[in-house]
PDB file of C-alpha atoms in Angstrom:
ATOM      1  CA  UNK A   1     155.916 117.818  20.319  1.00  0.00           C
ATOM      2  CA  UNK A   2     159.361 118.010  21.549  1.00  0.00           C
ATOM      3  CA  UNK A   3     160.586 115.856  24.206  1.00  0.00           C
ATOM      4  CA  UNK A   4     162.854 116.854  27.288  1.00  0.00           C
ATOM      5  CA  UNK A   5     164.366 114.949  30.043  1.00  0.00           C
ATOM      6  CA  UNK A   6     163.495 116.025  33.516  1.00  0.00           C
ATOM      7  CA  UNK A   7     165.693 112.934  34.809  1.00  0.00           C
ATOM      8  CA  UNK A   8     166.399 110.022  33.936  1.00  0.00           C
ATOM      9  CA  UNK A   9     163.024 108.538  34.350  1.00  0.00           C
ATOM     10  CA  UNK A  10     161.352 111.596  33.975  1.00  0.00           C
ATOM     11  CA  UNK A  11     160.334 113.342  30.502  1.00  0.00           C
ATOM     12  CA  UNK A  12     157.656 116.582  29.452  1.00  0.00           C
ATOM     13  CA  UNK A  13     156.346 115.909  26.052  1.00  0.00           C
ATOM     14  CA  UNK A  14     155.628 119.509  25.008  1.00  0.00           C
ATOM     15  CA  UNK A  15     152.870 120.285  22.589  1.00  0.00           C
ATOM     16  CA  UNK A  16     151.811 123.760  22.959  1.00  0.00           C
ATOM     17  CA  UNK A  17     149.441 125.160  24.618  1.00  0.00           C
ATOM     18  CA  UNK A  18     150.083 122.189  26.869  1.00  0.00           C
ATOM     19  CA  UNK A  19     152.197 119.351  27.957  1.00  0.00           C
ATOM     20  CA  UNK A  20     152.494 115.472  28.778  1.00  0.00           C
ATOM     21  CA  UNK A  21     154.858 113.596  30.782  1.00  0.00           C
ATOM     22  CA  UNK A  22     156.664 109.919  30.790  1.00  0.00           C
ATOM     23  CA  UNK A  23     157.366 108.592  34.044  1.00  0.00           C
ATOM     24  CA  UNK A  24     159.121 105.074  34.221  1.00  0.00           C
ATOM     25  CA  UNK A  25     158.550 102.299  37.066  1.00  0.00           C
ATOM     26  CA  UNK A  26     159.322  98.762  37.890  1.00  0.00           C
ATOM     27  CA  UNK A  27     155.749  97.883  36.348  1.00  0.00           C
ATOM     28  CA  UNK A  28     156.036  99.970  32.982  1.00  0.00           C
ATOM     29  CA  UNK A  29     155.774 103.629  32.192  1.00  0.00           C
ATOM     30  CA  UNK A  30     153.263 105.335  33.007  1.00  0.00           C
ATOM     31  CA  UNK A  31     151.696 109.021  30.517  1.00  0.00           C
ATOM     32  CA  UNK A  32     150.003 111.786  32.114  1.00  0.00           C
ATOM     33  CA  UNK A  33     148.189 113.076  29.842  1.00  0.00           C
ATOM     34  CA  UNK A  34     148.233 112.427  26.203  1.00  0.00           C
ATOM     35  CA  UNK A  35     148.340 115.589  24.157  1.00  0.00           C
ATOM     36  CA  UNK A  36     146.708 116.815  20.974  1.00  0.00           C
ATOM     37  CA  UNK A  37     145.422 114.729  18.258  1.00  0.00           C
ATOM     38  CA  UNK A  38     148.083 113.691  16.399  1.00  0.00           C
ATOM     39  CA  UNK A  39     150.450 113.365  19.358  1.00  0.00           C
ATOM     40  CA  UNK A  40     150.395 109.476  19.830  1.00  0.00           C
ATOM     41  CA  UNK A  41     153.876 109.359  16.966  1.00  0.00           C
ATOM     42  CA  UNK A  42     155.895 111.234  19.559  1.00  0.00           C
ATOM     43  CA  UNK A  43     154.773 109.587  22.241  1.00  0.00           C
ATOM     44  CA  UNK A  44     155.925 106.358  20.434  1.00  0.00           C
ATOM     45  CA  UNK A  45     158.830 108.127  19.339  1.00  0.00           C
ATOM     46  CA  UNK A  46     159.766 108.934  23.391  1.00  0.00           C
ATOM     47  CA  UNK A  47     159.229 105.047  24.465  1.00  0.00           C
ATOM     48  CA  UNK A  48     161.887 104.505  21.554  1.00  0.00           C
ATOM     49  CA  UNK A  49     164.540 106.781  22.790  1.00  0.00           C
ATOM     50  CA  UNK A  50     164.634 104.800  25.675  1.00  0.00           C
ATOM     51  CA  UNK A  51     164.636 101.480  24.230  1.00  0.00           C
ATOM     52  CA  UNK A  52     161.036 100.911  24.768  1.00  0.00           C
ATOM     53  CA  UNK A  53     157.902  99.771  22.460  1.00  0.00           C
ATOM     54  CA  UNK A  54     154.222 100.487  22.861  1.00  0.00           C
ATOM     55  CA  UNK A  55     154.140  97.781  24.760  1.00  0.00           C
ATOM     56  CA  UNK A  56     155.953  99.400  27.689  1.00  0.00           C
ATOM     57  CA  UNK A  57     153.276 102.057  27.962  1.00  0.00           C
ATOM     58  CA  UNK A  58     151.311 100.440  31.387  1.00  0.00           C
ATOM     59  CA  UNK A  59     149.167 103.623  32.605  1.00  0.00           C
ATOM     60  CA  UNK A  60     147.232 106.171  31.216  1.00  0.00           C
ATOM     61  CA  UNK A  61     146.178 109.220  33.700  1.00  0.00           C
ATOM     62  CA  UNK A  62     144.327 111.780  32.135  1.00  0.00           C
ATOM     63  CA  UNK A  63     144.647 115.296  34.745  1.00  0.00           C
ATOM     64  CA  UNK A  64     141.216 116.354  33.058  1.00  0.00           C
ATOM     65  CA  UNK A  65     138.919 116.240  29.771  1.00  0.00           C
ATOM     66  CA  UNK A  66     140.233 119.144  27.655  1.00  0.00           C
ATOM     67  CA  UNK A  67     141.140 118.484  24.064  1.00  0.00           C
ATOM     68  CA  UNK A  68     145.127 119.350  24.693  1.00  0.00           C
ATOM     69  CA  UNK A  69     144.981 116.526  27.311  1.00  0.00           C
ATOM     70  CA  UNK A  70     142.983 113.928  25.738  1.00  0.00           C
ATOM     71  CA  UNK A  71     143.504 114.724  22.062  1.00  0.00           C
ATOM     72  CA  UNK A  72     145.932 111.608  21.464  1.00  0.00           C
ATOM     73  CA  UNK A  73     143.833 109.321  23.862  1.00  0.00           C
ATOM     74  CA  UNK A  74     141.695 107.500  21.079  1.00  0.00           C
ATOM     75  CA  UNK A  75     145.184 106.264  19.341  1.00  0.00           C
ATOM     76  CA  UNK A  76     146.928 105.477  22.509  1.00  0.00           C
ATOM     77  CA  UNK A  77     144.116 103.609  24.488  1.00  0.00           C
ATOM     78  CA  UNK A  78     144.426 100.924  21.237  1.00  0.00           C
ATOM     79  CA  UNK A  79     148.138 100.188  21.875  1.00  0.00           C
ATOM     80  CA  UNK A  80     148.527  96.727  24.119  1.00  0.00           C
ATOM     81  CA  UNK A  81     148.701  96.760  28.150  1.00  0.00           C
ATOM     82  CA  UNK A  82     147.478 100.506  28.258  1.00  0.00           C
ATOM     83  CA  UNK A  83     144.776 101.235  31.195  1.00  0.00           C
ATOM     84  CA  UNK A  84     143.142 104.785  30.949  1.00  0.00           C
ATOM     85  CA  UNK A  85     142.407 106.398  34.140  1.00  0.00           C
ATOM     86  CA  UNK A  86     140.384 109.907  34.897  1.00  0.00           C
ATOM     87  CA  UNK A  87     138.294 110.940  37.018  1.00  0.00           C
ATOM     88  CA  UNK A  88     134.576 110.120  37.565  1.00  0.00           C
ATOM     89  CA  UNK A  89     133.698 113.496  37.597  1.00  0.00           C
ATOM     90  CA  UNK A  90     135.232 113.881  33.722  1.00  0.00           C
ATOM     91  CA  UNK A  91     134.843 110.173  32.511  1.00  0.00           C
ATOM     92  CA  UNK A  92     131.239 110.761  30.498  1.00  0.00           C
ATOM     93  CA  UNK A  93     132.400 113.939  28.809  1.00  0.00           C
ATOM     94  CA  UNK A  94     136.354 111.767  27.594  1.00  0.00           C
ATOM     95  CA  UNK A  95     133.669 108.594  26.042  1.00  0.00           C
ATOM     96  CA  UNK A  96     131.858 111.056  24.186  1.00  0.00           C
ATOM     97  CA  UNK A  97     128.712 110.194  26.629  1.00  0.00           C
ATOM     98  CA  UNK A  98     128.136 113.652  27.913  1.00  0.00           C
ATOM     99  CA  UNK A  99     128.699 117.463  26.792  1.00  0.00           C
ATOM    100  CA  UNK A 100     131.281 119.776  28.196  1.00  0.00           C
ATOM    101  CA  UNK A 101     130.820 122.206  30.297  1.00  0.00           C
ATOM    102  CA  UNK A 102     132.066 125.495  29.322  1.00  0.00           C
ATOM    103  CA  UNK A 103     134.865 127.250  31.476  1.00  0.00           C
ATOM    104  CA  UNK A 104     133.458 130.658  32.788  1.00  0.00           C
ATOM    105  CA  UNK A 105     135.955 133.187  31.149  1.00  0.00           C
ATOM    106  CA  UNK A 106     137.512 136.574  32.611  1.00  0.00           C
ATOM    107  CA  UNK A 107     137.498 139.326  30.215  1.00  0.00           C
ATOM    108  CA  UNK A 108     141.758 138.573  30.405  1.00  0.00           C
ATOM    109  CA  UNK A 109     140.814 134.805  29.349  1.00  0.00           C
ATOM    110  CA  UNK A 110     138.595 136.121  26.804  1.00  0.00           C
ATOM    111  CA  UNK A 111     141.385 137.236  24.852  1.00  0.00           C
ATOM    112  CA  UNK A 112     144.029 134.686  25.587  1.00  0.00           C
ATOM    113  CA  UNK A 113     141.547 131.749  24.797  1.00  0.00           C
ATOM    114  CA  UNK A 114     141.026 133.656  21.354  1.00  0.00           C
ATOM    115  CA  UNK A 115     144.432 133.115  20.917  1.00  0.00           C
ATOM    116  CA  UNK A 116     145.135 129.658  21.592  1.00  0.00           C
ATOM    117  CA  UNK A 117     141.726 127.774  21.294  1.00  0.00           C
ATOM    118  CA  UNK A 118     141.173 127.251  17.278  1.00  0.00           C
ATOM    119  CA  UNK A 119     144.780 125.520  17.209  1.00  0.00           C
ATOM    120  CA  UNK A 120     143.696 122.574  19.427  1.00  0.00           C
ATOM    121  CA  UNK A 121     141.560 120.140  17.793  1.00  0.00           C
ATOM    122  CA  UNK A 122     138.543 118.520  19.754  1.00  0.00           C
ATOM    123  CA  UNK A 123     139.431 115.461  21.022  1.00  0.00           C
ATOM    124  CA  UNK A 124     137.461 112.066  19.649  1.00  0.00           C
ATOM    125  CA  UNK A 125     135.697 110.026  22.192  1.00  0.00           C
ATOM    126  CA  UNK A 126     137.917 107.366  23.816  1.00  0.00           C
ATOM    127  CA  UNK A 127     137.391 104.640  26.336  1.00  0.00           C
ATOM    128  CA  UNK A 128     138.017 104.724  30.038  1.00  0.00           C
ATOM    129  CA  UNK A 129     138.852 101.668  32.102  1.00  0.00           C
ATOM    130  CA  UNK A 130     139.150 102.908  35.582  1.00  0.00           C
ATOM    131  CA  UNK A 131     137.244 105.745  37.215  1.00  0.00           C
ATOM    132  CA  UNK A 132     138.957 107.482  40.083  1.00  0.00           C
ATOM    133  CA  UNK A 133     137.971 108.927  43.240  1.00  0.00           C
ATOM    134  CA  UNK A 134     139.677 111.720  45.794  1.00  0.00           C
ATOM    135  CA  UNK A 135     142.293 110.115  47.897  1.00  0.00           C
ATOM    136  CA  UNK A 136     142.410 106.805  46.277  1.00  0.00           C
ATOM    137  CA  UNK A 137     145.957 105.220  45.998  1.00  0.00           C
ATOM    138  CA  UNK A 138     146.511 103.831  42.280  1.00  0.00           C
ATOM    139  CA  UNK A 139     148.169 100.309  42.154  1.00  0.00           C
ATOM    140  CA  UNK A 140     151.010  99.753  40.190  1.00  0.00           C
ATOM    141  CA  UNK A 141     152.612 103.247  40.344  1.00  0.00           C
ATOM    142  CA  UNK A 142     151.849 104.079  44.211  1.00  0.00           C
ATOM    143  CA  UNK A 143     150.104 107.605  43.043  1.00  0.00           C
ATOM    144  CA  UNK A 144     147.768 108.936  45.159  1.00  0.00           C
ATOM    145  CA  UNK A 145     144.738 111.214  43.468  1.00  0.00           C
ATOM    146  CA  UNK A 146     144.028 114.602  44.718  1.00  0.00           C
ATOM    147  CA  UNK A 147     140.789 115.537  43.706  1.00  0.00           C
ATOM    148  CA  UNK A 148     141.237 119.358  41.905  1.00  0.00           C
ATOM    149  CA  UNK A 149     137.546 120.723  41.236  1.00  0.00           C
ATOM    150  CA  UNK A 150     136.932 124.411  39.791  1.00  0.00           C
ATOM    151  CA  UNK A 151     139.310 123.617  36.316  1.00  0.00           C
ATOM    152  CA  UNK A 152     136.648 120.971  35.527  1.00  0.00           C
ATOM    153  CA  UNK A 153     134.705 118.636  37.585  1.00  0.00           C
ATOM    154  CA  UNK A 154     136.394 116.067  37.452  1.00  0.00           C
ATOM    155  CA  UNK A 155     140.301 117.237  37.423  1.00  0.00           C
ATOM    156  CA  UNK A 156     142.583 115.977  39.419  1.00  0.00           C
ATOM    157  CA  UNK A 157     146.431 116.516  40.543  1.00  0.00           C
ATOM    158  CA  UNK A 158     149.051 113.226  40.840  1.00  0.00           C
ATOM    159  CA  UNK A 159     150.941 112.998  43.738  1.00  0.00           C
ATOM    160  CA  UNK A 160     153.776 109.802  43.419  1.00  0.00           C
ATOM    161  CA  UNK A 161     155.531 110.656  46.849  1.00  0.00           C
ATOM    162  CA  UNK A 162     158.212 107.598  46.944  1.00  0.00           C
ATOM    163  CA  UNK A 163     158.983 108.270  43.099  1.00  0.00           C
ATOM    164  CA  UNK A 164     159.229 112.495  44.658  1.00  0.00           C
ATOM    165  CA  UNK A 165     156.899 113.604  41.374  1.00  0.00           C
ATOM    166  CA  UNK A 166     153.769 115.718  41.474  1.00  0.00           C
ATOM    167  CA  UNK A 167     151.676 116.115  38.143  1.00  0.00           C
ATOM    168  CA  UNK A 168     149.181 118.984  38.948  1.00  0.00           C
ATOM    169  CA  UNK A 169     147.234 119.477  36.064  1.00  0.00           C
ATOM    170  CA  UNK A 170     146.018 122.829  34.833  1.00  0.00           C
ATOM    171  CA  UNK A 171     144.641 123.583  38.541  1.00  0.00           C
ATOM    172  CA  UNK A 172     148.227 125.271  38.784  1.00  0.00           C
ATOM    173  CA  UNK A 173     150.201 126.131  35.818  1.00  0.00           C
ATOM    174  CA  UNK A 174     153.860 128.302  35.802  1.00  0.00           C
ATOM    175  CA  UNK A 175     153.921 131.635  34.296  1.00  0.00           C
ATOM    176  CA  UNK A 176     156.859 134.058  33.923  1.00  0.00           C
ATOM    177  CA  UNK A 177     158.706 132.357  36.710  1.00  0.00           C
ATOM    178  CA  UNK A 178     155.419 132.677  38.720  1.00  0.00           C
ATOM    179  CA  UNK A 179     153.039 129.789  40.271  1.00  0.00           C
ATOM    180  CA  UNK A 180     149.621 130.813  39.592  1.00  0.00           C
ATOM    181  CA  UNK A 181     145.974 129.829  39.379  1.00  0.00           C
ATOM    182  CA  UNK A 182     145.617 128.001  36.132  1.00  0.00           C
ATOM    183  CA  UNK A 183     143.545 129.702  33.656  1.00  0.00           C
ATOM    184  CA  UNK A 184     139.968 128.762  31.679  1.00  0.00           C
ATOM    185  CA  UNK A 185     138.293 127.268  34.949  1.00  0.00           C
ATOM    186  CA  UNK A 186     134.585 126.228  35.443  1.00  0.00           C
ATOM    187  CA  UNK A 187     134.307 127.596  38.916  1.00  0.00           C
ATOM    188  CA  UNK A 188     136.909 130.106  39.807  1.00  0.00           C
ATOM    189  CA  UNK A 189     136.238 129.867  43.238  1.00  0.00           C
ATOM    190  CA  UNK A 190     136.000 126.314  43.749  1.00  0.00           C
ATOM    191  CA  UNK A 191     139.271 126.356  41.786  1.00  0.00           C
ATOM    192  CA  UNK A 192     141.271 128.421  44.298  1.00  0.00           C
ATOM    193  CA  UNK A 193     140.148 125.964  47.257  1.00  0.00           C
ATOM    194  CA  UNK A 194     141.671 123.259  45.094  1.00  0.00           C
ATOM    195  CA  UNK A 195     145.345 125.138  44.720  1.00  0.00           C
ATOM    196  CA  UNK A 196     145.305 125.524  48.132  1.00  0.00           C
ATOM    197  CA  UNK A 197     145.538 121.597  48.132  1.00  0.00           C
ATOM    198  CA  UNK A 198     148.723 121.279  46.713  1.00  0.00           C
ATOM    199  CA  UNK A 199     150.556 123.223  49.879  1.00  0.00           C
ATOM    200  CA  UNK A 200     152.744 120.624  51.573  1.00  0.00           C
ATOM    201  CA  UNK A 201     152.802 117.568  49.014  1.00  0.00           C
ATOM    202  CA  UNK A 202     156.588 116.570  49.326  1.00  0.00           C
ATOM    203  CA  UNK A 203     158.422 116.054  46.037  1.00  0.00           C
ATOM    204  CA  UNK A 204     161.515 116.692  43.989  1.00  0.00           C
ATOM    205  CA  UNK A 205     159.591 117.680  40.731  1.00  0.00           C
ATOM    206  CA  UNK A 206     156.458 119.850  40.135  1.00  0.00           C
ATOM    207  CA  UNK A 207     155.209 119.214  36.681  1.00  0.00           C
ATOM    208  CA  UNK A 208     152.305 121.337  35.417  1.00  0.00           C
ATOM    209  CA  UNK A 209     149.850 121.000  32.243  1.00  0.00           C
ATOM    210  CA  UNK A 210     150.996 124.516  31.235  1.00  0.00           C
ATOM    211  CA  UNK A 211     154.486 126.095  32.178  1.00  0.00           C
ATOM    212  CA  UNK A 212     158.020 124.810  32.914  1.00  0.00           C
ATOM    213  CA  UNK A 213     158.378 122.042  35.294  1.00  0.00           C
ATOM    214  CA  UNK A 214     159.959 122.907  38.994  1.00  0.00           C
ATOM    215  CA  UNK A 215     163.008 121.175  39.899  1.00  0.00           C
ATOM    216  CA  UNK A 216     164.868 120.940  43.158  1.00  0.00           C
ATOM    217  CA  UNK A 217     164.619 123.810  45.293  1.00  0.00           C
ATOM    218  CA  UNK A 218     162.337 125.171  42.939  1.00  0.00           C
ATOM    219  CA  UNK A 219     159.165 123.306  44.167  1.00  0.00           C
ATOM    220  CA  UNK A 220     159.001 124.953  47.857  1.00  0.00           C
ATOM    221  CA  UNK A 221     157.477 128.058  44.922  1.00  0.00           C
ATOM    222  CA  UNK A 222     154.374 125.800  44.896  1.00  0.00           C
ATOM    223  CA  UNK A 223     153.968 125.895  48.686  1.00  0.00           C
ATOM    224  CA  UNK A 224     154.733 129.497  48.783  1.00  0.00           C
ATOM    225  CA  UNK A 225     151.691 130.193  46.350  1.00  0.00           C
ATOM    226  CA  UNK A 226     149.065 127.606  47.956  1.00  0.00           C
ATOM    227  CA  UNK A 227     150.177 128.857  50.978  1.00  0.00           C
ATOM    228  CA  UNK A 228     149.710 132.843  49.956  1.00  0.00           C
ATOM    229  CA  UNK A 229     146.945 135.044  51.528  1.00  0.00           C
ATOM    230  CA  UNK A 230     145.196 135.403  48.180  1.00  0.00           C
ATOM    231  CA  UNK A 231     145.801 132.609  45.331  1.00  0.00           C
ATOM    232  CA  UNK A 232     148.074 134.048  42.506  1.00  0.00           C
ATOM    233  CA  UNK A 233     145.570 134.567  39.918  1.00  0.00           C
ATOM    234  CA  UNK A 234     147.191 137.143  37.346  1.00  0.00           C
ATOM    235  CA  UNK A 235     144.075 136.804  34.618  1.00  0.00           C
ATOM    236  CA  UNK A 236     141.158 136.780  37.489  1.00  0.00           C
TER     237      UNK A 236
END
């Protein structure tokens, strides 16, 4: 994992295929997204580089169930003040109470899941306090959930307006300077209605689970793409 400063409250822990993010706020810091297995060090390692402990770490908000998202979740949920957060619709499947659903694959994401899928170890089982529903407003970080079916059931895009952040999961992801459909979904089509969501939500940064965050002027590329006649989907 390396870690990079968006601002100065703002950081993308990188741990290929995917991503998490640090976001400070008056109540504590809150993690999008945890990871691989094996990720929780760096994590650590981030809260230290700003002069923080484990302590600090107030909210977890997992985008969705895959492994590069929840890997790290079973060491992280044990360190003190933490609250996990997901989605009802993906809360069974992160405990360990219910099997995955497989994504439905193009013959494109045939080959690129080849590729990337033996490197990310299945994630362990790990608790979750707080199931979360479609336009709910979370308390403590004023983030409001957008509900973001088609990737999984239960994913979901974070939209912290005041703080000018939106986290949007792997139902959008950046590619080659492109914003596009992200790939390995459950229900392709479902999954296009749910990009389409993400057309208008104000902010100053756009960070996705795969693909360099936007910055600045950079995010009206979002709009442009939920806003297109047909969703960018290079691998459909």
């Amino acid at each position: 994992m390396d870690i990079i400063d968006l601002r100065p409250d703002l950081r993308v822990l990188t741990s290929p295929p995917g991503q998490a993010y640090l976001l400070r706020h008056a109540g504590g810091v809150l993690l999008v997204d945890t990871g691989q297995v094996g990720d929780g060090s760096t994590i650590a390692t981030a809260l230290r580089d700003w002069g923080l402990d484990r302590e600090a770490l107030t909210q977890v908000v997992l985008t969705h169930w895959h492994a590069d998202h929840t890997g790290a979740l079973s060491e992280v949920a044990q360190w003190p003040n933490v609250e996990v957060l997901a989605h009802h619709g993906d809360a069974a499947v992160i405990r360990g109470h219910q099997s995955t659903e497989e994504s439905l694959l193009t013959p494109a994401e045939e080959a690129l899941h080849a590729r990337v899928a033996d490197a990310v170890p299945e994630a362990p089982p790990a608790r979750v306090d707080h199931e979360v529903h479609d336009g709910e407003l979370l308390e403590g970080i004023d983030a409001r959930v957008i509900s973001t079916p088609g990737h999984t059931p239960g994913s979901i895009a974070l939209h912290l307006e005041e703080a000018g952040v939106l986290f949007t999961g792997d139902i959008a992801a950046e590619y080659e300077r492109q914003i596009v459909l992200g790939p390995f979904n459950n229900d392709r089509v479902q999954a296009r209605r749910s990009f389409r969501r993400l057309a208008g939500l104000r902010c100053d940064v756009v960070c996705f689970g795969h693909g360099h965050p936007l910055v600045g002027e950079a995010t009206t590329t979002l709009h442009e793409a939920a806003t297109a006649r047909s969703v960018p989907d290079p691998l459909g």
